[in-house]
Coordinates of C-alpha atoms and ligand atoms in Angstrom, one line a residue:
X1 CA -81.4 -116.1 -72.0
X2 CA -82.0 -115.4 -68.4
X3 CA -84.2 -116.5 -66.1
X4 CA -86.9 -114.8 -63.7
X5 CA -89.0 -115.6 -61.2
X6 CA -92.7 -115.0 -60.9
X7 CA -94.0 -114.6 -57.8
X8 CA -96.7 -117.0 -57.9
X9 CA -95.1 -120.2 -58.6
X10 CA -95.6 -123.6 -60.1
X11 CA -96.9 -126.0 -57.4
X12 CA -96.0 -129.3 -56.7
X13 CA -98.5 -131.0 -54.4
X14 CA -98.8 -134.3 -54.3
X15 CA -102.0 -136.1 -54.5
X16 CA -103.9 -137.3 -52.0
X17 CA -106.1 -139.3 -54.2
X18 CA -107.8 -139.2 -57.6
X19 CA -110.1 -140.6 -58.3
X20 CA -113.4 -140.9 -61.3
X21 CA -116.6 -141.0 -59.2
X22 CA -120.2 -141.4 -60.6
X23 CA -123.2 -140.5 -58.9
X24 CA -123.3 -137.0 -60.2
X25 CA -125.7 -134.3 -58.2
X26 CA -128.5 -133.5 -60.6
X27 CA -130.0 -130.7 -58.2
X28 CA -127.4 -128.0 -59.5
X29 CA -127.7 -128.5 -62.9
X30 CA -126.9 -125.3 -65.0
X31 CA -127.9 -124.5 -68.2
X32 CA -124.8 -123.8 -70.7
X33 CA -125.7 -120.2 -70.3
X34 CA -123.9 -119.1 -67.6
X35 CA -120.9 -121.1 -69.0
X36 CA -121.3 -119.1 -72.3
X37 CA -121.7 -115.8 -70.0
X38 CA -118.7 -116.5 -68.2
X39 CA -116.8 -117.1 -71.6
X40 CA -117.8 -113.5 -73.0
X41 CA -116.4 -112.2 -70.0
X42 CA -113.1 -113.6 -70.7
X43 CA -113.2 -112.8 -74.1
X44 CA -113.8 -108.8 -72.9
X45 CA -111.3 -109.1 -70.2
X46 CA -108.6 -111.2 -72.7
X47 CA -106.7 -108.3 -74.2
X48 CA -106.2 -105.9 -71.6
X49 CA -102.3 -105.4 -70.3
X50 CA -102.7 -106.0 -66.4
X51 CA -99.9 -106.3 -64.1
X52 CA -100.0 -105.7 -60.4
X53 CA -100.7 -102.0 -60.7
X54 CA -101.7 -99.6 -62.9
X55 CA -104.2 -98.7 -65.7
X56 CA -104.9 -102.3 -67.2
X57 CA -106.0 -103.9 -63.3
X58 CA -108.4 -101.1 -63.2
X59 CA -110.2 -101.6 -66.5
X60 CA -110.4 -104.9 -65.3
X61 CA -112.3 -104.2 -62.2
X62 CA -114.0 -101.7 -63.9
X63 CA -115.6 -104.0 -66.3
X64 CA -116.6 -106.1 -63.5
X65 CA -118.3 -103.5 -62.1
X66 CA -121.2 -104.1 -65.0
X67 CA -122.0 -107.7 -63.7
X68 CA -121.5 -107.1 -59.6
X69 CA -121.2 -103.5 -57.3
X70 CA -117.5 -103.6 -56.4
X71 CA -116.0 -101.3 -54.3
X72 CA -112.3 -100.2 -55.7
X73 CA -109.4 -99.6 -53.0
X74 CA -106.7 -97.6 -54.3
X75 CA -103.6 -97.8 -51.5
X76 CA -100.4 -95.4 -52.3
X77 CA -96.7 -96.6 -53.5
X78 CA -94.8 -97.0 -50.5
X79 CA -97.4 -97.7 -47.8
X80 CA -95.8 -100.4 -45.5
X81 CA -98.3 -103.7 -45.6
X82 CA -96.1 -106.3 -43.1
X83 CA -93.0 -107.0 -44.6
X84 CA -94.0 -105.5 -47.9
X85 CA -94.3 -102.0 -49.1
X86 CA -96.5 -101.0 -52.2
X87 CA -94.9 -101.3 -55.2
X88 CA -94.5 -97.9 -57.9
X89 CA -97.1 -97.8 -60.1
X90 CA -96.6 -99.3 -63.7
X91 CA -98.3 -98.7 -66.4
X92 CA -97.2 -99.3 -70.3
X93 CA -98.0 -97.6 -73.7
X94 CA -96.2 -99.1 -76.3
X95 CA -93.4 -101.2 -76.6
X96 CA -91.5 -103.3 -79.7
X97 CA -87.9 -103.9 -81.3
X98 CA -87.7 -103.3 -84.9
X99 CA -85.3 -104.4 -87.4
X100 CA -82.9 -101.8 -89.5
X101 CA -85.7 -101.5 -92.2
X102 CA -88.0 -100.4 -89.2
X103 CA -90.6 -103.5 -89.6
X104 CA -91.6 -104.1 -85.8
X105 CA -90.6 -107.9 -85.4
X106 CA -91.9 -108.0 -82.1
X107 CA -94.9 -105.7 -80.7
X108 CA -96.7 -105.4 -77.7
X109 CA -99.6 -104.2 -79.6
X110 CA -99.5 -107.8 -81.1
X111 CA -99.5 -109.4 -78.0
X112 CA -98.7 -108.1 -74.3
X113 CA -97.3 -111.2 -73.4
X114 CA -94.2 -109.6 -76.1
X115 CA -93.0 -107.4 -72.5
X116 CA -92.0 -108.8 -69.5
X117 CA -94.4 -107.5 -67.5
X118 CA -93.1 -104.4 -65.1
X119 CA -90.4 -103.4 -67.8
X120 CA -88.8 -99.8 -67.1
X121 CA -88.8 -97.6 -69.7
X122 CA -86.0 -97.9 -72.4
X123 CA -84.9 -96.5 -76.0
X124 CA -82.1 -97.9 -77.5
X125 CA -80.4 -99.2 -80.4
X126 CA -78.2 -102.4 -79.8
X127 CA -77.0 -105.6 -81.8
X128 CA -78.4 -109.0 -81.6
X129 CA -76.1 -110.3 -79.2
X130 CA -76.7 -107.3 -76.4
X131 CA -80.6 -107.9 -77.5
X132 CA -80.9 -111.4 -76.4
X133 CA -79.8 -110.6 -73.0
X134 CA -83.4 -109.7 -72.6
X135 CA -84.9 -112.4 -74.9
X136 CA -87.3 -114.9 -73.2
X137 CA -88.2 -118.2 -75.0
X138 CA -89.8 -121.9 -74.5
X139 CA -87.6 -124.2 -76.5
X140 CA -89.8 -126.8 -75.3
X141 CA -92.6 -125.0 -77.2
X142 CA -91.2 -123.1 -80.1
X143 CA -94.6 -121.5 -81.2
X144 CA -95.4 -120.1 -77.9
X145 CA -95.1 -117.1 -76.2
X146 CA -94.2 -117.3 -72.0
X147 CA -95.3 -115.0 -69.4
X148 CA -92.6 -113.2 -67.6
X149 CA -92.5 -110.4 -64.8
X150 CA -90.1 -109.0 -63.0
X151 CA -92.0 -106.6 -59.8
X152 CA -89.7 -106.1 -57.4
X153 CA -85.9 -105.9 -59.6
X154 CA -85.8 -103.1 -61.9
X155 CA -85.3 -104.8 -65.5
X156 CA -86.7 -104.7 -68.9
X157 CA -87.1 -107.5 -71.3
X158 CA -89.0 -109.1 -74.2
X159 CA -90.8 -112.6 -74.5
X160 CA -90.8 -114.6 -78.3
X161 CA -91.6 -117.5 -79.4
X162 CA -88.5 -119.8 -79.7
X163 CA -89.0 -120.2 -83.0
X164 CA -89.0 -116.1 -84.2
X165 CA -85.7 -115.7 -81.7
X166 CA -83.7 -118.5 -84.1
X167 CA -84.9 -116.7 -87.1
X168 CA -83.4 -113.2 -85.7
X169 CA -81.0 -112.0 -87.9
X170 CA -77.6 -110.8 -86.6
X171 CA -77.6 -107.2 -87.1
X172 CA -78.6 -103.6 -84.8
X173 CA -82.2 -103.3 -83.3
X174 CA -84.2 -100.4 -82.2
X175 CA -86.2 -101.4 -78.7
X176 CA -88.6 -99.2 -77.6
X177 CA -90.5 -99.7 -74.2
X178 CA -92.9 -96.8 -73.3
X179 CA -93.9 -97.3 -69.9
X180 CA -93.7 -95.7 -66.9
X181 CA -92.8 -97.0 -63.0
X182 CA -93.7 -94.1 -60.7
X183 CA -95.2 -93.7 -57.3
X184 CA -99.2 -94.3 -58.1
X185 CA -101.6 -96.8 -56.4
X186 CA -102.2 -100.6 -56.0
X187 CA -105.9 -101.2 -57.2
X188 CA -108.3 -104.0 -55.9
X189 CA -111.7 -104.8 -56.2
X190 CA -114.1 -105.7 -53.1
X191 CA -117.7 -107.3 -53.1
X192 CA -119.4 -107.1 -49.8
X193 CA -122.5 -109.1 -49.3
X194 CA -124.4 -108.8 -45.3
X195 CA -126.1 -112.0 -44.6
X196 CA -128.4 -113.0 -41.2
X197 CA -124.5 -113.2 -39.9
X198 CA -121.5 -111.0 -40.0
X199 CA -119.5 -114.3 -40.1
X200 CA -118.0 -114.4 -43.7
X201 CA -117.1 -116.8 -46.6
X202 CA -114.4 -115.4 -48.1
X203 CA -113.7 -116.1 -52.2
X204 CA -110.7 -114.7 -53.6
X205 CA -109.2 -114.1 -56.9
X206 CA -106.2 -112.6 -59.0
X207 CA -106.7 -110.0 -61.3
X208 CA -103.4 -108.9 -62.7
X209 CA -102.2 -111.6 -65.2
X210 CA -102.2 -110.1 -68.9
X211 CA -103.5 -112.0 -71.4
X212 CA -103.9 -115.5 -69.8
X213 CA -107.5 -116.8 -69.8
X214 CA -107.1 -120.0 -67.6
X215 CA -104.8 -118.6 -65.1
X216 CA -106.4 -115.5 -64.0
X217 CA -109.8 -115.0 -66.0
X218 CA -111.4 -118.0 -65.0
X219 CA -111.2 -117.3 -61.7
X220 CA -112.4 -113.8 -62.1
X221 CA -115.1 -114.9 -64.4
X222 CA -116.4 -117.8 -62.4
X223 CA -116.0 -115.7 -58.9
X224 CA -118.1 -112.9 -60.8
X225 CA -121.4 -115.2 -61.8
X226 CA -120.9 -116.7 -58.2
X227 CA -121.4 -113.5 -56.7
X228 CA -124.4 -113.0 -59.0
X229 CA -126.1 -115.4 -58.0
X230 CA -126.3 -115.0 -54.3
X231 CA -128.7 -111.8 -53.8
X232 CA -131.5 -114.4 -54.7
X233 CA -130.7 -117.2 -52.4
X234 CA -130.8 -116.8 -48.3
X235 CA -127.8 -116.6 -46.5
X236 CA -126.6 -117.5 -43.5
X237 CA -123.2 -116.2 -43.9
X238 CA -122.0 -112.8 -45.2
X239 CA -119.8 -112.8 -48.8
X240 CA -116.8 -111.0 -49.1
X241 CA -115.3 -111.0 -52.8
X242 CA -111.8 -110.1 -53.4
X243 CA -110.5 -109.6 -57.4
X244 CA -106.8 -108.5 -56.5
X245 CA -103.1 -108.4 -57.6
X246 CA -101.5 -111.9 -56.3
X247 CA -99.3 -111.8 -53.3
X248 CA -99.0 -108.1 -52.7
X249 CA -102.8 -107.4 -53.2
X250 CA -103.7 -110.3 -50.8
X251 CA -100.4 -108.6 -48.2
X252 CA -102.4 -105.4 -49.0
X253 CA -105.5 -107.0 -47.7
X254 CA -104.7 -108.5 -45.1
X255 CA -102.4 -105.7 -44.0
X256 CA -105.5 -103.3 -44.0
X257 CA -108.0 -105.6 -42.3
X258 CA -106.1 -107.7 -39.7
X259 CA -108.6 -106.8 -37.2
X260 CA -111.6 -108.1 -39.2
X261 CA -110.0 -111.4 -40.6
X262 CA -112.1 -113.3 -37.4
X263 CA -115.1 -113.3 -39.2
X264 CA -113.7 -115.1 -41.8
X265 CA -115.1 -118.8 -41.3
X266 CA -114.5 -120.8 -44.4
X267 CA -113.0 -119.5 -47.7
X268 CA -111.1 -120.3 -51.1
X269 CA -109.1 -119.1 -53.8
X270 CA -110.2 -119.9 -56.9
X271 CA -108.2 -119.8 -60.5
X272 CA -107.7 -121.9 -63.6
X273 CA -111.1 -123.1 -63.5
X274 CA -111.8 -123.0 -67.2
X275 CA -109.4 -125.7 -69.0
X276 CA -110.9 -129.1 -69.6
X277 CA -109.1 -130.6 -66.8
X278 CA -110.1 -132.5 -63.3
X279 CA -110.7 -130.9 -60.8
X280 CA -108.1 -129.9 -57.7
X281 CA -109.1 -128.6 -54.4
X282 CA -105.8 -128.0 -52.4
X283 CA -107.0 -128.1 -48.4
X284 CA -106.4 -125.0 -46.2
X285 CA -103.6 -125.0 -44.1
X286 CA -105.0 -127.0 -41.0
X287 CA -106.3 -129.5 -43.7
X288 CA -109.6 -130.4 -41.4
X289 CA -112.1 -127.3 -42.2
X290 CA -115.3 -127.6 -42.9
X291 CA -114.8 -125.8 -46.6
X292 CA -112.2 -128.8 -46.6
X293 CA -114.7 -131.1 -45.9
X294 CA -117.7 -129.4 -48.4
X295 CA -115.4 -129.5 -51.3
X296 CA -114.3 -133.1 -51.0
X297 CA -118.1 -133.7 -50.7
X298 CA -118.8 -131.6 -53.4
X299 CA -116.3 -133.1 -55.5
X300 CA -116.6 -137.0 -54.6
X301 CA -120.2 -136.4 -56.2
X302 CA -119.5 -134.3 -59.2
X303 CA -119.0 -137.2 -61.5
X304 CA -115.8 -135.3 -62.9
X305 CA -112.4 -136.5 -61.9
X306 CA -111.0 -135.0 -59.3
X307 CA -107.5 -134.7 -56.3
X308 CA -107.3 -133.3 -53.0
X309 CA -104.3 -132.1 -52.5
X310 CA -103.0 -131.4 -48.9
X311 CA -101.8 -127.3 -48.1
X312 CA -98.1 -126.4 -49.0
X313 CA -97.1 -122.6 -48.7
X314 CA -96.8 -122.1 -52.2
X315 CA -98.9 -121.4 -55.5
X316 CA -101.7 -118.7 -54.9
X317 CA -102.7 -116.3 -51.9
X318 CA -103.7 -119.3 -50.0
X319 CA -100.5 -119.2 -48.7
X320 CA -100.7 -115.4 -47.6
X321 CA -104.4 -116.5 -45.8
X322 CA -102.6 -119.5 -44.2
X323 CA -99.3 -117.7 -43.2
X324 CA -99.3 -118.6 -39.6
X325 CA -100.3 -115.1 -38.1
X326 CA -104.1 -115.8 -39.7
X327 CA -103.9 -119.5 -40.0
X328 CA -107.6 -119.1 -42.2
X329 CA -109.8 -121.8 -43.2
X330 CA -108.8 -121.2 -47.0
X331 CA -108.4 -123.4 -49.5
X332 CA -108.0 -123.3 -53.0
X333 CA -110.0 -124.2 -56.0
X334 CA -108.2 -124.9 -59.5
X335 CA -108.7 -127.4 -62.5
X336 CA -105.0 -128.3 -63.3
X337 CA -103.1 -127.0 -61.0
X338 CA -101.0 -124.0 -61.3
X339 CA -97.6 -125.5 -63.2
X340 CA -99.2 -128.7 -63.9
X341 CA -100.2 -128.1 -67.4
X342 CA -98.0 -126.8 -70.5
X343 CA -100.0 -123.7 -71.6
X344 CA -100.4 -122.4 -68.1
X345 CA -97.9 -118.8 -68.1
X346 CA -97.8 -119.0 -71.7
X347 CA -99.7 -117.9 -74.4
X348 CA -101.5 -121.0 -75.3
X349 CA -103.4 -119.9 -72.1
X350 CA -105.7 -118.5 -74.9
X351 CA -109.8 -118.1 -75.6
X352 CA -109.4 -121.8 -76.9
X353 CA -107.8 -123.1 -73.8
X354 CA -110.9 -122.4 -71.6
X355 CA -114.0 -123.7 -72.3
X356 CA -117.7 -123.0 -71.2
X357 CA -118.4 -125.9 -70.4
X358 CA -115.8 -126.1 -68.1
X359 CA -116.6 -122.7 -66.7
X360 CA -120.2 -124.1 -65.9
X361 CA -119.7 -127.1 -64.0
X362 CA -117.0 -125.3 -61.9
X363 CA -119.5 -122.5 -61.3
X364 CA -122.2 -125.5 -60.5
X365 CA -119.0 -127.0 -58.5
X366 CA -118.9 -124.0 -56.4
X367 CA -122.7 -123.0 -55.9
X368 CA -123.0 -126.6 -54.6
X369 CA -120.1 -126.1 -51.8
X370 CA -121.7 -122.7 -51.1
X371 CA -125.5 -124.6 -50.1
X372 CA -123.1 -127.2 -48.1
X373 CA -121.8 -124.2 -46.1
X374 CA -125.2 -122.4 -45.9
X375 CA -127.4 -125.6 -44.8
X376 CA -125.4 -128.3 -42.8
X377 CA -127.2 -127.9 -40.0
X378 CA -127.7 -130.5 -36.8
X379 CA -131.6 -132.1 -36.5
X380 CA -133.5 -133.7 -34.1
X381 CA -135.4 -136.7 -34.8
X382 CA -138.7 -136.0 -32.9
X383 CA -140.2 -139.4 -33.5
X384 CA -136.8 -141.2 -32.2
X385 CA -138.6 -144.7 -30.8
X386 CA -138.4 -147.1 -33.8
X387 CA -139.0 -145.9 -37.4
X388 CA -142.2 -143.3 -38.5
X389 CA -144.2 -144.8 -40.9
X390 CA -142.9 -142.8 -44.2
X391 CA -145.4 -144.3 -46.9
X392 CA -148.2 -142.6 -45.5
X393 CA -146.8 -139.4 -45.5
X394 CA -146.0 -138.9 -48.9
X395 CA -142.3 -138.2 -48.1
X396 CA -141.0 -140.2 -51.4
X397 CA -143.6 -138.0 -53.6
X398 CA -142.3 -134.9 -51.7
X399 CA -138.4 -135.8 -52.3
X400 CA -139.0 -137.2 -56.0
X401 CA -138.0 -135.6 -59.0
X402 CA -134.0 -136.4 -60.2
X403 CA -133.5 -138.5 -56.8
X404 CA -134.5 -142.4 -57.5
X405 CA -136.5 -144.7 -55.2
X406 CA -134.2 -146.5 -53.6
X407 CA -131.6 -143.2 -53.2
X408 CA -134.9 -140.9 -51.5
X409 CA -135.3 -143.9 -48.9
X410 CA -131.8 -144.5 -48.2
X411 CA -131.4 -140.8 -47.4
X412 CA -134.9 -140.5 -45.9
X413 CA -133.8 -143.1 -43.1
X414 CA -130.2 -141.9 -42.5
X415 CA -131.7 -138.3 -41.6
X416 CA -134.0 -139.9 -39.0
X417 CA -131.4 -142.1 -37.9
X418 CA -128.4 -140.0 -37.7
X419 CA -130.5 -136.7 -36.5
X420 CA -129.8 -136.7 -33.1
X421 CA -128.4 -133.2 -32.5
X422 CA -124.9 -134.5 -32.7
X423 CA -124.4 -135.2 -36.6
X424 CA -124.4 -132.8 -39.5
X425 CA -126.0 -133.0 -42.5
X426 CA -123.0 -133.3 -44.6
X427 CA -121.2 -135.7 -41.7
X428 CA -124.9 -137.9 -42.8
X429 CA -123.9 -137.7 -46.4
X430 CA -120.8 -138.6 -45.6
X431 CA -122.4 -142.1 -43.8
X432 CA -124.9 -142.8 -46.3
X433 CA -123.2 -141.7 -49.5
X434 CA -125.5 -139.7 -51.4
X435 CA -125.1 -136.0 -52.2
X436 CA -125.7 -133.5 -49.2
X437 CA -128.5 -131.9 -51.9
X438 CA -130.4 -135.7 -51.5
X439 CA -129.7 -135.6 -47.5
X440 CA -131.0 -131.8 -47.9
X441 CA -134.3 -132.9 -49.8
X442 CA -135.1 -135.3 -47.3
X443 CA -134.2 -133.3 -44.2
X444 CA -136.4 -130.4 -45.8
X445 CA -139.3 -132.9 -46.6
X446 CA -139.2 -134.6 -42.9
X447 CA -139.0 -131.1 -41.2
X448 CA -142.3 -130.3 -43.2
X449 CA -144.1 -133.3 -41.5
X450 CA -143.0 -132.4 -38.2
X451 CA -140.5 -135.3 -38.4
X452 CA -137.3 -133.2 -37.3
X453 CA -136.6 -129.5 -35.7
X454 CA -133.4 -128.1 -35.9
X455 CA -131.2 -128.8 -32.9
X456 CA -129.8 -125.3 -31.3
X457 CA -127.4 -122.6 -33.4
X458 CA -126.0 -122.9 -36.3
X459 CA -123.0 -125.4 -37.0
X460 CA -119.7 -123.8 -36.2
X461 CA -117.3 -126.1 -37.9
X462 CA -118.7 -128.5 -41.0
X463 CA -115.3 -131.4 -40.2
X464 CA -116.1 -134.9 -40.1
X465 CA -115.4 -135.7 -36.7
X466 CA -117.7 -138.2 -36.0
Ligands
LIG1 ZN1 -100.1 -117.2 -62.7

């Protein structure tokens, strides 16, 4: 058996920390809905054939067309992106080897995982031994099925489970693959959505793994409800969305819109957010952003376990957003990280490896880093000589609810004392240690009495660098 390389690669960053944390934020609560919504999603999305082109990419996108309005790209074979030119178009029909009494022992209609993905077309008859040359196997994991491509070297080949290749009989094999490389288009999906700014928050996702829920779906899934939900909330920033083929769909990107990547002011990848995993947020490239510092808030108080990893230029399009020529403030969001778990590239990255559960709290993980980015603002304390009486306001009534006595205080006095136009509200969470949504309530229930005003424009970088 032969190997070959995907393109996106298993990572192998090194934690920073990990660490199980209590003090979960009970603001952002989710019902189990939108974790059951995201799972039907995945279940539509499971068995269409993507790769990084062609037919199955655009059913994709157009199916997530019903939940957001994306605008679809389609940029020609052969158009030059950087150092990259578009690959041919592939798109696949059929494909399986049958035995002499023509029983198809393997067939992609069983599972598309059966083809490495970006197989050129072939008919032939050959014996077992010529056969295997093209056989792909986990001996590690003899029931499943791995995920193979091959983009950019003109080959052709079949995945199995290790088991089914021992049982292979030695005798001559039809294999049929009816696809089809030819010049055609590279397909992506893009959500726009204006804020009171044209500075942007870009989220990112792939969209051209076959049928691999964790690695690939989640993403798209969670990314899709996060988009959903913003309409309804205000916004500071402007969203961009991108659902697109790793690597050469983010080079495509980039390629097309170098002169409007300067608006982009915090941003993240986000994949393999379904499995029942931690959490890992793997820092942008400079390691100090604020959507560096908003997930390591976010995370500290999600009362999941959780690692930080620091940048290396490797795993997802990260990489492409933080090759030096951008240098962007994008991170990337993932459960298990890509390589870190057994079923990731194989097909035990099924419907029962994701869960929506999972799905939920990384939505909930997400929406919470999204009201860091859109409210850590800088106050000024307008009663700054000693302490205002608090009690007689009703500030602890007004801050109530899921927040305890002793928690609404605590974060009622750190906003006084901190706000003096120089520290953010997430660099006060930081100092007091309570969730930026508790330094939020407060800040929201002192600027009602007249207690603070907001201190100049909006705060250009979120980093603790007190
Ligand atoms: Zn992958």
């Amino acid at each position: 058996m032969k190997g070959m390389s995907s393109v996106e690669d298993v990572g192998r960053c090194r934690p920073e920390r990990l660490e199980d944390v209590s003090g979960s934020d009970p603001e952002t609560t989710l019902s189990d809905g939108s974790g059951n919504e995201m799972y039907r999603l995945i279940a539509e999305l499971y068995p269409i054939c993507r790769s990084i082109t062609g037919q199955g990419i655009r059913d994709t996108l157009g199916r997530i067309q019903q939940h957001i309005p994306l605008t679809i790209s389609e940029v020609p074979s052969g158009t030059q992106v950087f150092d990259w030119k578009v690959p041919r178009e592939w798109n696949i029909r059929d494909a399986y080897v049958a035995d002499r009494q023509g029983v198809r022992i393997i067939d992609f209609k069983q599972s598309n995982l059966h083809v490495v993905s970006y197989s050129t077309p072939i008919t032939a008859r050959m014996p077992l031994v010529e056969l295997k040359e093209h056989l792909f196997t986990l001996p590690d994991h003899p029931d499943w099925i791995p995920y193979r491509t091959s983009y950019y070297k003109e080959s052709w080949g079949f995945c199995l489970s290790h088991r089914q290749y021992l049982g292979l009989r030695d005798e001559e094999y039809d294999v049929v693959i009816d696809s089809s490389l030819q010049d055609g288009h590279l397909t992506y999906g893009e959500y726009y959505l204006p804020g009171e700014t044209a500075e942007e928050v870009l989220i990112s996702c792939h969209a051209c793994h076959p049928s691999l829920c964790n690695d690939n779906l989640s993403g798209i899934a969670v990314a899709t409800f996060l988009a959903q939900s913003l309409p309804s909330r205000s916004r500071r920033y402007s969203y961009r969305f991108l659902f697109l083929p790793v690597t050469i769909g983010a080079i495509t990107w980039l390629a097309l819109n170098q002169d409007h990547v300067s608006k982009i002011k915090h941003g993240f990848v986000i994949t393999g957010v379904g499995d029942e995993g931690g959490f890992t947020y793997k820092k942008s490239r400079g390691g100090n952003a604020g959507i560096d510092a908003a997930f390591a808030h976010v995370l500290r108080h999600s009362g999941e376990s959780f690692e930080i990893t620091e940048f290396i230029p490797y795993g997802y399009d990260e990489r492409q957003y933080g090759s030096p020529g951008f240098n962007l403030p994008v991170g990337c969001f993932m459960r298990r990280a890509n390589g870190r778990y057994p079923e990731y590239h194989t097909s035990a990255d099924n419907l029962d490896f994701v869960k929506p559960t999972s799905l939920s709290r990384s939505l909930q993980v997400v929406q919470s880093v999204i009201e860091v980015l859109e409210s850590n603002s800088r106050y000024v304390n307008t009663a700054p000589y000693c302490e205002p009486q608090l009690g007689k306001r009703g500030l602890y009534r007004a801050i109530g609810g899921n927040v305890t006595g002793r928690s609404a205080e605590m974060a009622l006095l750190w906003v006084l004392n901190l706000s003096d136009g120089t520290h953010t509200l997430l660099q006060i969470s930081e100092r007091a240690q309570l969730p930026f949504s508790t330094i939020k309530l407060a800040a929201d229930a002192l600027k009602g009495q007249g207690l603070l005003r907001l201190a100049g424009e909006a705060v250009e970088s979120l980093g603790n660098q007190e």
